[in-house]
Coordinates of C-alpha atoms in Angstrom, one line a residue:
M276 CA 35.1 96.1 48.5
M277 CA 36.3 93.1 49.8
S278 CA 39.7 94.0 51.0
A279 CA 38.2 97.1 53.0
L280 CA 35.8 95.1 54.8
V281 CA 38.0 92.6 55.7
I282 CA 40.6 95.4 57.3
A283 CA 37.6 96.9 58.9
A284 CA 36.8 93.4 60.5
V285 CA 40.3 93.2 61.8
V286 CA 40.7 96.8 63.4
L287 CA 37.3 95.9 64.9
A288 CA 38.7 93.1 66.3
L289 CA 41.9 94.6 67.5
V290 CA 39.6 97.3 69.4
A291 CA 37.5 95.1 70.9
M292 CA 40.6 92.5 72.1
T293 CA 42.7 95.9 73.6
P294 CA 40.8 95.8 76.8
L295 CA 41.4 91.9 77.2
V296 CA 45.3 92.6 76.6
G297 CA 45.3 95.0 79.4
R298 CA 43.6 92.9 81.9
A299 CA 46.3 89.8 80.9
Q300 CA 49.1 92.5 81.4
R301 CA 47.5 94.1 84.7
A302 CA 47.1 89.9 86.0
R303 CA 50.8 89.1 84.6
V304 CA 52.3 92.3 86.5
E305 CA 50.6 92.0 89.9
R306 CA 51.7 88.2 90.1
R307 CA 55.2 88.9 89.4
V308 CA 55.6 91.7 91.9
A309 CA 53.5 90.0 94.4
A310 CA 55.6 86.4 93.9
R311 CA 58.8 88.7 94.3
L312 CA 57.8 91.1 97.2
P313 CA 55.4 89.0 99.8
L314 CA 53.2 90.9 102.3
S315 CA 53.2 90.6 105.8
A316 CA 50.4 90.2 108.1
S317 CA 49.8 94.0 108.1
G318 CA 49.2 94.2 104.5
M319 CA 52.6 95.6 104.0
I320 CA 56.0 94.0 101.9
V321 CA 57.8 92.3 104.5
G322 CA 60.9 94.7 105.1
A323 CA 58.9 97.7 104.0
E324 CA 57.7 99.2 107.4
P325 CA 58.0 102.1 108.5
L326 CA 60.7 103.4 111.0
A327 CA 60.6 105.2 114.0
L328 CA 63.9 105.4 115.7
E329 CA 63.3 107.0 119.4
H330 CA 66.6 108.6 121.3
R331 CA 66.2 109.0 124.6
G332 CA 67.4 113.2 125.1
A333 CA 67.5 113.8 121.5
T334 CA 67.7 117.1 120.5
V335 CA 67.5 116.7 117.1
G336 CA 64.4 115.0 115.3
V337 CA 65.2 113.8 111.5
V338 CA 61.7 112.8 109.1
I339 CA 63.6 110.9 105.9
L340 CA 61.1 110.6 102.8
H341 CA 61.3 107.9 100.9
G342 CA 61.1 107.8 96.7
F343 CA 58.3 106.8 94.1
G344 CA 57.5 103.1 94.1
D345 CA 59.9 102.7 96.6
T346 CA 60.3 101.7 100.7
P347 CA 61.6 103.0 104.0
Q348 CA 64.3 100.2 102.9
T349 CA 66.0 102.2 100.9
V350 CA 67.1 104.6 103.6
D351 CA 67.3 102.3 106.5
S352 CA 70.7 102.8 106.6
L353 CA 71.2 106.4 106.9
A354 CA 68.7 106.4 109.4
R355 CA 69.9 104.1 111.5
A356 CA 73.0 106.1 111.6
L357 CA 72.0 109.6 111.9
H358 CA 70.2 107.5 115.0
A359 CA 73.7 106.3 116.3
Q360 CA 74.5 110.0 116.1
G361 CA 71.9 110.6 119.2
M362 CA 69.2 111.7 116.6
E363 CA 65.3 110.5 116.8
V364 CA 64.9 109.6 113.1
S365 CA 61.4 108.6 111.7
V366 CA 61.0 107.2 108.1
P367 CA 56.9 107.2 107.0
L368 CA 56.0 104.7 104.3
L369 CA 53.9 106.8 101.8
P370 CA 50.5 106.3 100.7
G371 CA 50.2 103.3 98.1
H372 CA 54.0 102.1 98.8
G373 CA 55.0 99.3 100.2
R374 CA 52.0 97.6 99.8
T375 CA 50.0 96.8 96.2
L376 CA 50.5 97.7 93.0
P377 CA 46.6 98.2 93.1
A378 CA 47.3 100.1 96.2
F379 CA 49.7 102.1 94.5
A380 CA 47.8 102.9 91.6
R381 CA 44.8 104.5 94.1
S382 CA 47.7 106.3 95.9
T383 CA 48.2 110.2 95.0
R384 CA 50.6 113.0 95.3
A385 CA 48.2 115.1 97.4
Q386 CA 48.0 111.8 99.8
W387 CA 51.8 111.8 99.6
L388 CA 52.5 115.3 100.7
G389 CA 49.8 114.7 103.5
A390 CA 51.7 112.0 104.9
A391 CA 54.9 113.5 104.6
R392 CA 53.6 117.0 106.2
D393 CA 52.2 115.0 109.0
A394 CA 55.1 112.9 109.7
Y395 CA 56.8 116.2 109.9
H396 CA 54.4 117.9 112.3
A397 CA 54.2 115.2 114.3
M398 CA 58.1 115.1 114.6
R399 CA 58.3 118.9 115.2
A400 CA 55.7 118.3 118.5
R401 CA 58.5 116.6 120.0
H402 CA 61.9 118.5 118.9
E403 CA 62.4 122.1 118.4
R404 CA 64.9 121.2 115.8
V405 CA 63.7 118.9 113.1
V406 CA 65.5 118.3 110.0
L407 CA 63.7 116.9 106.7
I408 CA 65.8 114.6 104.5
G409 CA 64.3 113.4 101.0
L410 CA 65.1 110.6 98.1
S411 CA 64.2 111.1 95.1
L412 CA 60.1 111.5 94.8
G413 CA 60.9 112.2 99.0
G414 CA 63.0 115.4 97.9
A415 CA 60.4 117.0 96.3
L416 CA 58.1 116.2 98.9
A417 CA 60.5 117.8 101.6
T418 CA 60.9 120.8 99.3
I419 CA 57.7 121.6 99.3
L420 CA 57.6 121.3 102.9
A421 CA 60.6 123.2 103.4
A422 CA 59.2 126.0 101.7
D423 CA 56.4 126.1 104.1
E424 CA 58.2 125.8 107.0
S425 CA 60.3 128.6 108.1
S426 CA 61.0 126.7 111.1
L427 CA 63.0 123.7 109.8
A428 CA 66.4 123.4 111.1
S429 CA 67.9 121.9 107.8
L430 CA 67.2 120.4 104.2
V431 CA 68.7 117.7 103.0
L432 CA 68.3 116.7 99.2
L433 CA 69.4 113.0 98.0
A434 CA 68.9 113.1 94.1
P435 CA 65.8 115.1 94.5
Y436 CA 63.3 114.5 91.5
L437 CA 62.7 118.2 90.5
D438 CA 62.4 117.9 86.8
A439 CA 61.1 115.3 84.3
P440 CA 62.5 114.6 80.8
W441 CA 60.5 115.5 77.5
W442 CA 58.9 111.9 77.1
L443 CA 57.9 111.1 81.1
R444 CA 56.0 114.7 80.4
A445 CA 54.9 113.5 76.7
L446 CA 53.3 110.4 78.6
T447 CA 51.0 112.2 80.9
H448 CA 49.3 113.2 78.0
V449 CA 48.4 110.0 76.7
A450 CA 48.6 107.9 80.0
P451 CA 44.7 106.9 79.6
A452 CA 44.9 105.6 76.3
I453 CA 48.5 103.9 77.1
A454 CA 46.8 102.1 80.2
V455 CA 44.0 100.5 78.5
V456 CA 46.7 98.3 76.9
L457 CA 49.5 98.7 79.7
P458 CA 47.9 99.3 83.2
Y459 CA 51.4 99.0 84.3
V460 CA 54.8 100.5 82.8
G461 CA 58.0 99.1 83.9
G462 CA 60.8 101.3 85.8
N463 CA 64.6 101.1 85.1
S464 CA 65.9 99.8 88.5
L465 CA 68.8 98.0 87.0
R466 CA 70.5 101.4 86.4
S467 CA 69.2 102.9 89.9
I468 CA 71.3 100.8 91.9
H469 CA 75.1 100.0 90.4
D470 CA 75.7 97.2 93.7
P471 CA 74.5 93.8 92.3
V472 CA 73.8 93.1 96.0
A473 CA 71.4 96.2 97.0
R474 CA 69.6 95.8 93.7
A475 CA 68.5 92.1 94.5
N476 CA 67.2 93.4 97.8
A477 CA 65.5 96.5 97.0
L478 CA 61.9 96.3 97.6
A479 CA 60.7 98.9 94.8
Y480 CA 57.5 97.8 93.1
N481 CA 59.6 98.3 89.4
A482 CA 56.6 98.8 87.8
M483 CA 53.9 101.9 87.9
P484 CA 50.5 102.8 86.6
P485 CA 50.7 105.2 83.4
A486 CA 48.5 107.4 85.5
L487 CA 50.8 108.1 88.2
V488 CA 53.2 109.9 85.9
R489 CA 51.1 113.2 86.2
D490 CA 51.1 113.1 89.9
L491 CA 55.4 112.5 90.0
V492 CA 55.7 114.8 87.4
R493 CA 53.2 117.5 89.3
A494 CA 55.4 117.0 92.5
A495 CA 58.7 117.8 90.8
D496 CA 57.4 120.8 88.9
D497 CA 55.8 122.0 92.4
A498 CA 59.5 121.5 93.7
R499 CA 61.0 123.4 91.5
A500 CA 58.9 126.4 92.0
A501 CA 59.4 126.0 96.0
L502 CA 63.1 125.9 95.7
A503 CA 63.5 129.5 96.0
R504 CA 61.4 130.1 98.9
V505 CA 63.6 127.5 101.0
T506 CA 65.2 129.2 103.9
A507 CA 66.8 126.0 105.6
P508 CA 70.2 125.1 105.2
T509 CA 70.3 123.0 102.1
L510 CA 72.9 120.1 101.4
Y511 CA 72.5 118.6 97.9
I512 CA 73.9 115.2 97.0
Q513 CA 73.7 114.1 93.4
S514 CA 75.7 111.1 91.9
R515 CA 77.4 112.2 88.3
E516 CA 76.2 108.6 86.8
D517 CA 72.0 109.1 87.7
N518 CA 70.4 107.7 85.1
R519 CA 66.9 109.6 86.2
I520 CA 68.3 113.3 87.1
T521 CA 71.1 114.5 85.1
V522 CA 73.7 116.6 87.0
A523 CA 72.5 119.7 84.4
V524 CA 69.2 119.4 86.3
A525 CA 71.1 119.4 89.7
T526 CA 73.0 122.0 89.2
R527 CA 69.9 124.2 87.8
A528 CA 68.3 122.9 90.6
F529 CA 70.9 124.1 93.3
A530 CA 71.6 127.9 91.9
S531 CA 67.5 128.1 92.5
I532 CA 68.4 127.7 96.0
T533 CA 68.3 130.7 97.9
A534 CA 68.9 129.4 101.7
Q535 CA 72.4 129.9 103.2
P536 CA 74.7 128.1 103.8
K537 CA 73.5 125.6 101.0
R538 CA 76.5 122.8 99.6
L539 CA 76.0 120.5 96.6
E540 CA 78.3 117.3 96.4
L541 CA 78.3 115.6 93.4
L542 CA 79.7 111.9 93.8
T543 CA 80.9 108.7 91.6
G544 CA 80.4 105.2 91.3
C545 CA 76.9 105.2 92.3
G546 CA 73.3 105.3 90.5
H547 CA 70.4 107.1 91.1
V548 CA 69.2 105.2 94.7
L549 CA 72.6 106.4 96.1
T550 CA 71.6 105.7 99.9
V551 CA 72.0 101.7 99.0
D552 CA 74.3 101.7 96.7
Y553 CA 78.2 101.8 96.4
C554 CA 77.9 105.4 97.6
R555 CA 75.9 104.8 100.4
E556 CA 78.9 105.1 103.1
R557 CA 79.8 108.4 101.6
V558 CA 76.0 109.7 101.6
A559 CA 75.9 109.0 105.5
A560 CA 79.0 110.8 106.2
L561 CA 78.3 113.8 104.8
V562 CA 74.7 114.3 105.6
I563 CA 76.4 113.3 109.4
E564 CA 79.0 116.1 108.5
W565 CA 76.6 118.5 107.6
L566 CA 73.8 118.0 110.1
R567 CA 76.8 118.6 113.3
G568 CA 77.3 121.9 111.5
V569 CA 73.9 123.2 111.0
T570 CA 72.6 121.8 114.4
S571 CA 75.1 123.3 116.3
G572 CA 75.1 126.5 115.3
Y573 CA 78.0 126.8 112.9
D574 CA 78.5 127.6 109.7
T575 CA 79.5 124.3 107.2
G576 CA 80.6 126.4 104.0
T577 CA 78.7 127.1 101.0
A578 CA 79.5 126.1 97.4

């Protein structure tokens, strides 16, 4: 009888302590991220600001969408390479990103998609020919938009997040319970970028609220379902060593794209964030080559 009472008391004590553990973890992670990623006077992480690269006389406008928990910094070099080719380039900072972890936790899939759509329409108001480029989550958002925009000049998908592993889907069902003890769960950025210099310079939170997993998975599922409705010429670039999206997922997704022309490029030697990794120059060259073709009216070939 006494042992049962002791066990019950221990269980009740642990239950009572759970919120305290969660609050401590929240404060610890938020302090660590704030120390690593200081904010500017604008409330954005220094270096995470949106990009607006205007080009007088440009006939093509490009909107580039960054990934989940990340910032425009991951696509900065690609944006500037396209700008050097005579294109106007816009890279919006998605809601909740590039600011603070609490701001990230308050953001939603609907807000991310809304910001991406606003950026596209703003560019479309200035240019008849507009290209959408998306990295990871940005690729999912770009796919959803492309399925609704028949006037899109081209779609470029860079390691698009078009499916989620079983364990991440399982997390969506237990996220509220996990969040009580772990308000933030860690990312996997060490394997996402192979280049140590690029990894050290990354501005990603490298932490996410469990509740946002549902929004991430929903975005991936919506994008995968939208692939068959994409009509714009599509370039798809994927690393064979991507730790988040497998080649099998990429090849299945590519097969679902009915648009023509379309092209799949599988790279080696870089991780998921291939626009800052060792493959970054190859990625930029492939995108420039592709856009020269489809925006000039000739066929780049299919794969």
